[in-house]
Short mmCIF file of C-alpha atoms in Angstrom, two decimals:
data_model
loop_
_atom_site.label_atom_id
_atom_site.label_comp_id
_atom_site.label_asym_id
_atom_site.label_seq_id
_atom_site.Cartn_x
_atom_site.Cartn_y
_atom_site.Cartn_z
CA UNK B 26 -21.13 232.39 60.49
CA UNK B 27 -22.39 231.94 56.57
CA UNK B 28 -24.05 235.26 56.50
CA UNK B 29 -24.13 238.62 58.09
CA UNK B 30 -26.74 241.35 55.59
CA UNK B 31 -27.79 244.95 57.44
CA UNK B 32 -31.38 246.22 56.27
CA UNK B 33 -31.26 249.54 56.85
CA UNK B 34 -34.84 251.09 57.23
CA UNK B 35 -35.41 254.84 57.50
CA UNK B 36 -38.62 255.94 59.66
CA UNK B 37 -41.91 254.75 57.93
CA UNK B 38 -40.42 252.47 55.63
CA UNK B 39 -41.28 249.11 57.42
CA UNK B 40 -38.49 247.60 59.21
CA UNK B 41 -40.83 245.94 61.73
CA UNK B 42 -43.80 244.65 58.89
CA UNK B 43 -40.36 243.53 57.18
CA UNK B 44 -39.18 241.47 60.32
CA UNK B 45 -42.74 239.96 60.80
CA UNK B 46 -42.66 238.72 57.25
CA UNK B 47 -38.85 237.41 57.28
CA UNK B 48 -39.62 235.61 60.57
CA UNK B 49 -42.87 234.12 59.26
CA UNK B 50 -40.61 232.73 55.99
CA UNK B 51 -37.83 231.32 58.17
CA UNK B 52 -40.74 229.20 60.36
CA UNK B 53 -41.93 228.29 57.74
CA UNK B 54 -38.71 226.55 56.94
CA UNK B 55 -38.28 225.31 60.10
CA UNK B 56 -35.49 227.57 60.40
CA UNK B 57 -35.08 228.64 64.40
CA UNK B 58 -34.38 232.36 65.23
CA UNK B 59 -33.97 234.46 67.86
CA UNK B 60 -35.44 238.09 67.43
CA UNK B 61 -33.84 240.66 69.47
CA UNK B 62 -33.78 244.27 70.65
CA UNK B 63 -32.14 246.29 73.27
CA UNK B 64 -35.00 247.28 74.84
CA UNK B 65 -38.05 245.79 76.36
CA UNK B 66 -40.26 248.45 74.41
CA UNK B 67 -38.50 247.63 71.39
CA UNK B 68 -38.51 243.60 71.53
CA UNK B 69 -42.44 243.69 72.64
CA UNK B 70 -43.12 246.06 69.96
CA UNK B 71 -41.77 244.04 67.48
CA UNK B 72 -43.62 240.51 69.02
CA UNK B 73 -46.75 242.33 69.19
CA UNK B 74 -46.67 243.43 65.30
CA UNK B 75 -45.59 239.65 64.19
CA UNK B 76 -48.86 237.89 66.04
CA UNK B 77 -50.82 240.67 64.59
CA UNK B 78 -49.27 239.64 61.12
CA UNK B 79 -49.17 236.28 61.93
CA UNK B 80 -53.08 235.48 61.28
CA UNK B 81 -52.64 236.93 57.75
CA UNK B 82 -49.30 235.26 56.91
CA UNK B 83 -50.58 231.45 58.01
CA UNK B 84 -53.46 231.71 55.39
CA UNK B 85 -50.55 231.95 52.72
CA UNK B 86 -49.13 228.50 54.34
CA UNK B 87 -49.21 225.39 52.02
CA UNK B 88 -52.18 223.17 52.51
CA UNK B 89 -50.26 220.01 53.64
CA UNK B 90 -48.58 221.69 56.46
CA UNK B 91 -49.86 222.86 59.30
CA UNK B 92 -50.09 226.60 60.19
CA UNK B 93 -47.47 227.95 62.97
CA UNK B 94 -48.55 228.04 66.44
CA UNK B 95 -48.55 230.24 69.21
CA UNK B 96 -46.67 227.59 70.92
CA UNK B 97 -43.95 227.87 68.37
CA UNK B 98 -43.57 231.31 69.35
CA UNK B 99 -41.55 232.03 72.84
CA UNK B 100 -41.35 235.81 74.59
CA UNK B 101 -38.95 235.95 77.83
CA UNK B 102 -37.56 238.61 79.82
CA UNK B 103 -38.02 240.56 82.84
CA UNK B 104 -41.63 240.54 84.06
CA UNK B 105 -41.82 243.42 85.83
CA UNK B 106 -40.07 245.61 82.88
CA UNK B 107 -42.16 244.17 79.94
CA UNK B 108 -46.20 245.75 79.27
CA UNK B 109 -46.88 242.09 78.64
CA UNK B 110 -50.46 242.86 77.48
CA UNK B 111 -53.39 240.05 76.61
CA UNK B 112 -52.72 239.51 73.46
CA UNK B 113 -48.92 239.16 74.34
CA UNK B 114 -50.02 236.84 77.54
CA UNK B 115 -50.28 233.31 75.44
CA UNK B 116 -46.73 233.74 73.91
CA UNK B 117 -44.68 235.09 77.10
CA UNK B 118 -43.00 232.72 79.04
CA UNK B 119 -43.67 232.87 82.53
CA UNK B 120 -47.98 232.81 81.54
CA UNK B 121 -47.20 229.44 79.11
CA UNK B 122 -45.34 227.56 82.07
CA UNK B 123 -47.80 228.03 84.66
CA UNK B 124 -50.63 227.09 82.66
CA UNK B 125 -48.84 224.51 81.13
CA UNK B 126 -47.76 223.15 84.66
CA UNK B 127 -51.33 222.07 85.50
CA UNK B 128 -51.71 220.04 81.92
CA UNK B 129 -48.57 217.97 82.84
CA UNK B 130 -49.47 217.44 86.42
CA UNK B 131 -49.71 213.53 87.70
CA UNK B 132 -53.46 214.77 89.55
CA UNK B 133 -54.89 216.83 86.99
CA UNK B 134 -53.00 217.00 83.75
CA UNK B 135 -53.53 215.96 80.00
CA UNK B 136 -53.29 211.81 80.70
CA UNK B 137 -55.55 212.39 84.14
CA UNK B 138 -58.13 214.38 82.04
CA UNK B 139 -58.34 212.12 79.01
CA UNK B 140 -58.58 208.95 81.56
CA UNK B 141 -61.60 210.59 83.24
CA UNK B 142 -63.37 211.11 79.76
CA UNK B 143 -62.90 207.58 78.43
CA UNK B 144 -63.96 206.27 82.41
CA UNK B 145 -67.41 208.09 81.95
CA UNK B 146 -67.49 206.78 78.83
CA UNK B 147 -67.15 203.44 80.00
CA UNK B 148 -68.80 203.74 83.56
CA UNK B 149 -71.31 205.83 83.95
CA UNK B 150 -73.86 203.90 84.51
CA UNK B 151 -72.13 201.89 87.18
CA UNK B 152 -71.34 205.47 88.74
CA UNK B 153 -75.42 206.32 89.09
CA UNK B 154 -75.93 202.57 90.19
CA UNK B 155 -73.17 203.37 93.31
CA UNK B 156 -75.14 206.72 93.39
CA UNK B 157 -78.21 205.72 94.27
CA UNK B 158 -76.86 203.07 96.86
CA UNK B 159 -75.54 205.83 99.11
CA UNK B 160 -78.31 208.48 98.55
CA UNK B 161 -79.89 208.70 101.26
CA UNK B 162 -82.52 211.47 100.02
CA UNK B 163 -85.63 210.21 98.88
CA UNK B 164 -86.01 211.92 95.86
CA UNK B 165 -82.04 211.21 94.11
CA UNK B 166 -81.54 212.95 90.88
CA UNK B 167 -82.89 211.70 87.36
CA UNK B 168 -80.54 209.50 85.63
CA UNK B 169 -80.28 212.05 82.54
CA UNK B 170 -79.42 214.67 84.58
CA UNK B 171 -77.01 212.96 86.70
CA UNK B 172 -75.19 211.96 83.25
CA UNK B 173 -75.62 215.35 81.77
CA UNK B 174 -73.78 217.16 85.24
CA UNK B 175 -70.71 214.22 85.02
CA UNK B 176 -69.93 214.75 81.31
CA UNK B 177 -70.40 218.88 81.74
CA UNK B 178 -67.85 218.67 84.24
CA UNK B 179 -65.53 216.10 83.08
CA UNK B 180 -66.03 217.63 79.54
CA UNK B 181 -65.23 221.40 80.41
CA UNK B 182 -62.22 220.11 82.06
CA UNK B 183 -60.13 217.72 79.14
CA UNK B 184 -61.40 220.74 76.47
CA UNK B 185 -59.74 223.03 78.90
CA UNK B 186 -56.47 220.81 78.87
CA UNK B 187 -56.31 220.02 75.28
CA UNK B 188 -57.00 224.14 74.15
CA UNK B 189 -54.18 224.78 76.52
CA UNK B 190 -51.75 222.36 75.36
CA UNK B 191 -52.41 223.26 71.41
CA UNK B 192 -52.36 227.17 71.78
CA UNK B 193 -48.97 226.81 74.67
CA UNK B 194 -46.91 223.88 72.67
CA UNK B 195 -45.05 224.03 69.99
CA UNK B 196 -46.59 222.83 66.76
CA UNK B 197 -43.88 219.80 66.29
CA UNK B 198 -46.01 218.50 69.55
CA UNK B 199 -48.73 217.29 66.91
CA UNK B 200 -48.74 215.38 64.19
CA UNK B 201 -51.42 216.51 61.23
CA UNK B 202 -52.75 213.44 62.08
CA UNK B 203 -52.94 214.00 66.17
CA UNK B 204 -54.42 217.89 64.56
CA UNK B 205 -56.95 216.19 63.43
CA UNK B 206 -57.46 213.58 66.29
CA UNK B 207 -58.31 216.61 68.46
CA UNK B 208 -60.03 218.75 66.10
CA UNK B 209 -62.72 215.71 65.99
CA UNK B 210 -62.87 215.15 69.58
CA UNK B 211 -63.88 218.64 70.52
CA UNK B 212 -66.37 218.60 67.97
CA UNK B 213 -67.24 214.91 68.84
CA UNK B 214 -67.87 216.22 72.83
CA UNK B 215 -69.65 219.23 71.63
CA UNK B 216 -71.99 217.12 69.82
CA UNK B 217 -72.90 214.34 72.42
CA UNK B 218 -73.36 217.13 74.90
CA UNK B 219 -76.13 218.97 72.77
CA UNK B 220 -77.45 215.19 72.16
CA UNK B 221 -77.90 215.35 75.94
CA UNK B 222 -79.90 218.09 75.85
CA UNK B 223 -82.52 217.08 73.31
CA UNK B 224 -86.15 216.85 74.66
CA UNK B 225 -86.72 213.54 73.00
CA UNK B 226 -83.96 211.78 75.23
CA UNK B 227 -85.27 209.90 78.35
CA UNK B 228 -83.73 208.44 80.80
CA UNK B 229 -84.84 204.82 79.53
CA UNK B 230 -83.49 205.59 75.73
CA UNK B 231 -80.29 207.12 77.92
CA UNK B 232 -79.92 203.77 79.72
CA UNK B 233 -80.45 201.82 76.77
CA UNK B 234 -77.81 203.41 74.44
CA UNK B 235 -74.99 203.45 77.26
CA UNK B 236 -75.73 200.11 79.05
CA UNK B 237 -75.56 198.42 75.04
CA UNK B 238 -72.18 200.06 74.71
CA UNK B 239 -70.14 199.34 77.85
CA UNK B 240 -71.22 196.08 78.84
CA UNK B 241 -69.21 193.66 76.59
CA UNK B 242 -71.03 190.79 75.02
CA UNK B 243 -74.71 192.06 76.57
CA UNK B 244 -78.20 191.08 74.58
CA UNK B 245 -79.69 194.52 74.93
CA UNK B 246 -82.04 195.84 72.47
CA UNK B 247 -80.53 198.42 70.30
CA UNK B 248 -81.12 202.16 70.55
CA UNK B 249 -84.75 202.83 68.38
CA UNK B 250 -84.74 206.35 68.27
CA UNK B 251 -83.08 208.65 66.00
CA UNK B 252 -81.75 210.29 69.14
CA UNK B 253 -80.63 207.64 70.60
CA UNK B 254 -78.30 206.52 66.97
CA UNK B 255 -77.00 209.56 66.98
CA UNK B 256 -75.82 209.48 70.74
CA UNK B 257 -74.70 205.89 69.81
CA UNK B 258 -72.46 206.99 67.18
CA UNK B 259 -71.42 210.46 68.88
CA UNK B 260 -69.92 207.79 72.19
CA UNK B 261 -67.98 205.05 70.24
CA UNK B 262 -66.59 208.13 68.53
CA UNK B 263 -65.21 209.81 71.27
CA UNK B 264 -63.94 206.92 72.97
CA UNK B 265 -62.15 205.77 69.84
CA UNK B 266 -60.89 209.10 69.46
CA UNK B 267 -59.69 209.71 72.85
CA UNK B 268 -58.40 205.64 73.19
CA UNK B 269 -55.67 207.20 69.79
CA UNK B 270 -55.38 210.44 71.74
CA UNK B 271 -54.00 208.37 75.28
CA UNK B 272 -51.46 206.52 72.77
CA UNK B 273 -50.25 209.28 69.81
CA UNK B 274 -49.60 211.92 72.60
CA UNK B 275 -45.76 212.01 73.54
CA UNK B 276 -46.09 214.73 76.51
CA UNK B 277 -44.67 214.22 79.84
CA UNK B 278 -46.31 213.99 82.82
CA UNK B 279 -45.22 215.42 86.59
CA UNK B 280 -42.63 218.19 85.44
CA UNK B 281 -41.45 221.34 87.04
CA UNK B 282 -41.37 225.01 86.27
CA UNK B 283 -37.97 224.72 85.46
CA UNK B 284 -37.82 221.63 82.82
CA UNK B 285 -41.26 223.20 81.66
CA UNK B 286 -39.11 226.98 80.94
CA UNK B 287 -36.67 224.74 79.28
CA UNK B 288 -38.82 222.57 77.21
CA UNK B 289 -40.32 225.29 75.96
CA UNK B 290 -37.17 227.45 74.90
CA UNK B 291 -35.41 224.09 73.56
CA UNK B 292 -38.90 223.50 71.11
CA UNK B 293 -39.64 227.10 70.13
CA UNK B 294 -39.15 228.29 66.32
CA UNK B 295 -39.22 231.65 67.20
CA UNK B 296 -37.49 233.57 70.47
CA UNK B 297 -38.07 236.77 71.17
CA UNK B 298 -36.24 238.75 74.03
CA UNK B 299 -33.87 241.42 74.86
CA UNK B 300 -29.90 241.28 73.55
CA UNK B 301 -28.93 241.29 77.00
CA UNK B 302 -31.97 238.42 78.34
CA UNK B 303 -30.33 236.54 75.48
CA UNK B 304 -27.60 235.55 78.22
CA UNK B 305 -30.12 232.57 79.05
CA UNK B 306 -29.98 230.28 76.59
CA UNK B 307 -26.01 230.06 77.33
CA UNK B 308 -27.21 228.45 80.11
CA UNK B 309 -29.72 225.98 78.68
CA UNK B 310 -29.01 222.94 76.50
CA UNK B 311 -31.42 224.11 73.45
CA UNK B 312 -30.52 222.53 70.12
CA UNK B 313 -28.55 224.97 67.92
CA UNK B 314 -30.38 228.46 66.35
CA UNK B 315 -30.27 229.55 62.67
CA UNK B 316 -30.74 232.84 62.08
CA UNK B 317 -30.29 235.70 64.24
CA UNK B 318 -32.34 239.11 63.73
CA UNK B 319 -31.85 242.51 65.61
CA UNK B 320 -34.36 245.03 65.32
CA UNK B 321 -33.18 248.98 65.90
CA UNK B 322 -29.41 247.20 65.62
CA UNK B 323 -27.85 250.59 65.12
CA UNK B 324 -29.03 251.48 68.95
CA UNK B 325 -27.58 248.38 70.26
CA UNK B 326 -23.86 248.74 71.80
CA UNK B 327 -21.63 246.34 70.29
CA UNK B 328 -20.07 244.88 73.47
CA UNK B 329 -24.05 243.78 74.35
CA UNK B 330 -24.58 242.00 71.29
CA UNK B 331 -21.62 240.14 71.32
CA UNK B 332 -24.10 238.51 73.70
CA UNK B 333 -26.51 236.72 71.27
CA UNK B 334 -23.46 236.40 68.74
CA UNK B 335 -21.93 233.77 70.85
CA UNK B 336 -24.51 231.58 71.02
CA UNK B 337 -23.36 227.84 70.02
CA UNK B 338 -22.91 227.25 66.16
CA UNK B 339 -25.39 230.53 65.11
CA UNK B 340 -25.48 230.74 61.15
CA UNK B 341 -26.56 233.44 60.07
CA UNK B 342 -27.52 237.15 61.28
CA UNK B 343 -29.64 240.31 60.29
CA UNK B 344 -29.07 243.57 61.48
CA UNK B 345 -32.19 245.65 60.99
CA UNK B 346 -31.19 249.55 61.62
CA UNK B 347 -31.00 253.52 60.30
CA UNK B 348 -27.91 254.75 61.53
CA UNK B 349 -29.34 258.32 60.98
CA UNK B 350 -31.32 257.57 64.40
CA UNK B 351 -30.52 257.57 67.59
CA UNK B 352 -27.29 255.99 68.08
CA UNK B 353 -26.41 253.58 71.26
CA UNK B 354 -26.62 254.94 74.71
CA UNK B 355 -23.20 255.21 76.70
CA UNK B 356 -23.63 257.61 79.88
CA UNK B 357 -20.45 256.90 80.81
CA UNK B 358 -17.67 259.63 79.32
CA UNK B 359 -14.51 256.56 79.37
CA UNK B 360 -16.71 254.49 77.87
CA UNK B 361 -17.37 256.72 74.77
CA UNK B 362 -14.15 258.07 74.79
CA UNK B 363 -12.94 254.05 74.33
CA UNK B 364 -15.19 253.38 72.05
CA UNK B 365 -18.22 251.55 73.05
CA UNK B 366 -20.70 253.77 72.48
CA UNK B 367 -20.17 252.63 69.34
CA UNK B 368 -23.25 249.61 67.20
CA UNK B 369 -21.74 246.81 65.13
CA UNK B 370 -24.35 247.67 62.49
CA UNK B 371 -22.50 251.59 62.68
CA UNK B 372 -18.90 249.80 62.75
CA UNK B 373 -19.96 248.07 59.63
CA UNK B 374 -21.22 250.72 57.80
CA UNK B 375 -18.31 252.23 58.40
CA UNK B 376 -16.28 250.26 56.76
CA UNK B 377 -18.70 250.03 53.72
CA UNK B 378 -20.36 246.67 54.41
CA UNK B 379 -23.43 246.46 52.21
CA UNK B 380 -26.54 247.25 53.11
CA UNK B 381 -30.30 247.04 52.22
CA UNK B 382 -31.89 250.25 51.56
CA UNK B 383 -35.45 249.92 52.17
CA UNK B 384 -36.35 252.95 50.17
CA UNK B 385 -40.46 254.09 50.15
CA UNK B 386 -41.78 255.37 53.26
CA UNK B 387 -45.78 255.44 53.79
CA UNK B 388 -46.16 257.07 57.54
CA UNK B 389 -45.21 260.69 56.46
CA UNK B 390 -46.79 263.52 54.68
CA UNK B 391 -44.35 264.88 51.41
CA UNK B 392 -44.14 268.11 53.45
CA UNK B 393 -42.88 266.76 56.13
CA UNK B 394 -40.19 263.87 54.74
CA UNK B 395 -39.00 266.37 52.07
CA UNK B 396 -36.77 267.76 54.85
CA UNK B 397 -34.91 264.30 56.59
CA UNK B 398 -35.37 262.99 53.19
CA UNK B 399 -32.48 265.93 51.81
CA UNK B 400 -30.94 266.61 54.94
CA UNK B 401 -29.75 262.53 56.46
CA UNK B 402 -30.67 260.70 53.30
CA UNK B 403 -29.50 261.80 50.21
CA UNK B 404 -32.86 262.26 48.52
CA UNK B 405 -32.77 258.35 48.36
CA UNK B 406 -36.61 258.14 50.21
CA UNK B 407 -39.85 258.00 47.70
CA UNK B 408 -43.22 258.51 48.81
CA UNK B 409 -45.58 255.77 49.17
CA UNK B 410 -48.48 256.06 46.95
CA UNK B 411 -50.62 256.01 50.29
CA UNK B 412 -49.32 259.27 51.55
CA UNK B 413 -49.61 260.42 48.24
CA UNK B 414 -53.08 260.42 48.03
CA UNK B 415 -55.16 263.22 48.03
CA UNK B 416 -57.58 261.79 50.97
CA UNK B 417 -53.65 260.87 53.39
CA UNK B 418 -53.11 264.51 53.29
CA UNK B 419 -54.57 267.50 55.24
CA UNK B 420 -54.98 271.27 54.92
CA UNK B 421 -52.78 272.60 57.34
CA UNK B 422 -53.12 276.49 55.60
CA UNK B 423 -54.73 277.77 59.13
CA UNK B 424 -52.12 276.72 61.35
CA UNK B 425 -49.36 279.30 62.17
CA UNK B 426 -46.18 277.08 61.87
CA UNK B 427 -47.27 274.67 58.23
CA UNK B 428 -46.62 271.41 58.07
CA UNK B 429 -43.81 271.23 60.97
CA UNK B 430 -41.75 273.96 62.18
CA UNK B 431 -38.39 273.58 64.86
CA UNK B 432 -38.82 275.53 67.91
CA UNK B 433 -35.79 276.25 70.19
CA UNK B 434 -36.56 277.01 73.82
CA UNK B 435 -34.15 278.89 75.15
CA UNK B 436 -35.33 279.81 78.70
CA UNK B 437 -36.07 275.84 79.65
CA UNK B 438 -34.28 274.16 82.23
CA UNK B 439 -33.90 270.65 83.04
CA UNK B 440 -34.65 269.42 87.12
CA UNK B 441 -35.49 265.94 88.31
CA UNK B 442 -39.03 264.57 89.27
CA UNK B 443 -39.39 264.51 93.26
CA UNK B 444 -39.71 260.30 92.14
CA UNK B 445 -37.58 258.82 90.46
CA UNK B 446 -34.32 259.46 88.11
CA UNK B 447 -36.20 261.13 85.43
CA UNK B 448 -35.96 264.84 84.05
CA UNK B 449 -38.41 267.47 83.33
CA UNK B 450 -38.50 270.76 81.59
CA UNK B 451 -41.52 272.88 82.60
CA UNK B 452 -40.91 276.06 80.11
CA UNK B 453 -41.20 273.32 76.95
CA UNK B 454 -43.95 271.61 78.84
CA UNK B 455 -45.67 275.22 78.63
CA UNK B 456 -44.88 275.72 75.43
CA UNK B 457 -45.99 271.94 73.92
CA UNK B 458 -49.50 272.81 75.79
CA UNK B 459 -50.01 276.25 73.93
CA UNK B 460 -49.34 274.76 70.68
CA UNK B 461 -51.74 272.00 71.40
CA UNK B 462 -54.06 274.72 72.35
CA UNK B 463 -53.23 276.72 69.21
CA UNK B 464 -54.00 273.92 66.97
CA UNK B 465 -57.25 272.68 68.60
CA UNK B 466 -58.68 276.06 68.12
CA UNK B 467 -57.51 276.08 64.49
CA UNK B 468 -59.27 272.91 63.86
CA UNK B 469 -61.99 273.54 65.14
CA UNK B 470 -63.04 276.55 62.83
CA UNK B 471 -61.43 274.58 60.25
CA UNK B 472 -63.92 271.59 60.64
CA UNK B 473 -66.99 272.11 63.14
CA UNK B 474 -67.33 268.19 63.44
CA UNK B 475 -63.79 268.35 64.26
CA UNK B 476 -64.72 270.19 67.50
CA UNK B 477 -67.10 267.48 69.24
CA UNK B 478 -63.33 265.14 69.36
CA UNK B 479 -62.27 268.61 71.99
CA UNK B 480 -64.16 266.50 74.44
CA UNK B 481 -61.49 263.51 74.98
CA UNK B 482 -59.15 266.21 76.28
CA UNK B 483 -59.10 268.51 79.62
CA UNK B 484 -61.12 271.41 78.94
CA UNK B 485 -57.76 273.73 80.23
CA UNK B 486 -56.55 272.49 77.31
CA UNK B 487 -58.93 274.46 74.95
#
């Protein structure tokens, strides 16, 4: 390992915004990282901010390389644990192998779909000849429309192939070249399918302009009408376009879900899972990673992530923590009495390792960080000049208790839900409604507008 550095973030001074933007810097260097957490909630939490950063950071990317994809970006864990949410959906595992399995089918995937195009392209009017042979109907549909219901269909589906394959694979899939390859064709389809739909276009100028282009060495007279140029020209460019696709395009074809999980992991930039889901890639022959980062490192027990620190030939490693937080969770007496309960980002503060003191938080009002400021860290917190600022901070004068007040219940007691493992304490449940109730009321003669918001809560409540 060349280098182990600890940020250490007190609440409200970034630690996640600072994640999203190392991450976005090391894929930007190609470096490949695995992000982790120790607990679901923390490791989508921390996913979730990065693609929400991620539109800003790409328009800072240099203009002869291409911006990261989605596809370099890989979420796995445990399903049924994770709030995978939509925006989450195109990045998670599981979602990106099953609809990638239908792109690299044999029947219907990316070479199937870009076959079909370029045999429309080339056939069509062969196909309506065949048509009318076995239509037995008296009245068989117009030639136009026949042409414009085979390209909708055959159309809808390769677009629907080639958006899934650029948003699901990993950017190194594409050349700036094959980028652009694609970027033309969907724009090239788009355009001969509005061409389709012009008024001017007959089924004579139709037949004209495709039997002149796919019958070789024909003496046809050439389209005439501006329609039927621009129809011309939109055809021989989307079968040129889709004849470079069929040859620059080094996908596979007929794969499981397994290689597909695989192929995905091995090509991905940027991994994102649990410290203890990290166990997979010991089993997986994925080319070596760079950099490993752990967000809220000082909850994560050190025995679990020795995990992700034996992975094959890892470089280098940041620990992103405030050991003034919660601390790891041990439920098991001999296991804190030998020890364990104990983070390797605590451990090395303990023994004075460096670490990065990211010092100006912008979530709190001064009232309230004047106290954890003093009493965990040694005055060393400023105020962002957002919180600051005379518009960031209200008048709490009416309410009984200031800014924020400790309350010790005294009478509570703790007894499990009739579901489940977790606890409950109705006395502080009593007491957190009556100070909701306190300062709704105090709001509300405070600020009259205020009052109409009274609505999005039960009416017991105020």
């Amino acid at each position: 390992m060349n280098l182990l550095k600890l940020i250490w973030g007190p609440p409200g001074t970034g630690k996640t915004k600072t994640v999203s933007a190392l991450l976005w810097a090391l894929a930007c260097m190609k470096c490949r990282t695995l992000t982790c957490a120790p607990t679901n909630v923390a490791i989508v939490g921390v996913c979730t901010r990065f693609l929400q950063n991620l539109k800003d950071f790409n328009q800072h990317i240099d203009e002869n390389s291409l911006p990261l994809s989605l596809g370099d970006v890989v979420l796995f864990g445990n399903k049924q644990r994770m709030d995978i949410t939509e925006d989450l959906q195109e990045v998670f595992l599981d979602f990106r192998v099953d609809e990638l399995l239908e792109c690299f089918s044999l029947l219907s995937g990316w070479r199937y779909r870009i076959a079909s195009m370029v045999s429309f392209f080339d056939d069509c009017v062969s196909r309506y000849d065949m048509l009318l042979e076995d239509e037995e109907k008296s009245d068989p549909a117009s030639f136009l429309d026949f042409i414009k219901k085979q390209f909708d269909v055959t159309a809808a589906a390769l677009k629907r192939c080639i958006v899934k394959l650029w948003v699901h694979l990993p950017g190194k899939c594409f050349s700036r070249n094959g980028a652009i390859t694609i970027s033309t064709l969907l724009n090239m389809l788009g355009k001969f399918g509005t061409l389709l739909c012009d008024v001017d276009l007959t089924d004579e100028g139709l037949k004209r302009v495709l039997h002149c282009l796919s019958t070789e060495n024909s003496v046809c007279a050439q389209p005439i009408s501006f329609i039927e140029k621009e129809l011309d020209g939109a055809r021989c460019t989307c079968l040129k376009l889709l004849k470079d696709l069929q040859h620059s395009l080094n996908l596979p074809t007929g794969v499981d879900k397994n290689w597909l999980q695989s192929y995905c992991i091995r090509n991905a930039t940027l991994l994102f899972c649990t410290t203890s889901s990290s166990y997979l890639l010991h089993y997986m022959e994925i080319a070596p990673l760079d950099v490993l980062i752990v967000d809220e490192a000082a909850q994560v027990r050190e025995c679990e992530l020795v995990i992700p620190l034996r992975l094959h030939r890892l470089k280098h490693v940041v620990l992103v923590g405030d050991d003034c937080q919660l601390s790891a969770i041990v439920k098991s007496q001999v296991c804190r009495e030998a020890g364990f309960a104990t983070s390797l980002f605590v451990r090395l503060v303990t023994l004075k390792f460096d670490k990065h003191l990211l010092n100006i938080q912008y979530r709190m009002n001064p009232c309230v960080s004047q106290f954890p400021n003093a009493q965990f860290y040694e005055r060393k917190i400023l105020d962002g000049s957002n919180v600051l600022s005379p518009s960031y901070n209200k008048d709490y004068a009416c309410l009984p208790f200031g800014s924020y007040t400790f309350i010790n219940v005294t009478d509570g007691r703790e007894d499990k839900e009739s579901t489940g493992n977790s606890r409950r304490n109705m006395v502080e449940v009593a007491v957190v409604l009556h100070l909701i109730q306190t300062i709704f009321k105090c709001m509300s003669k405070l600020k009259p507008i205020f009052s109409r918001n009274l609505n999005i809560l039960p009416r017991s409540l105020w």
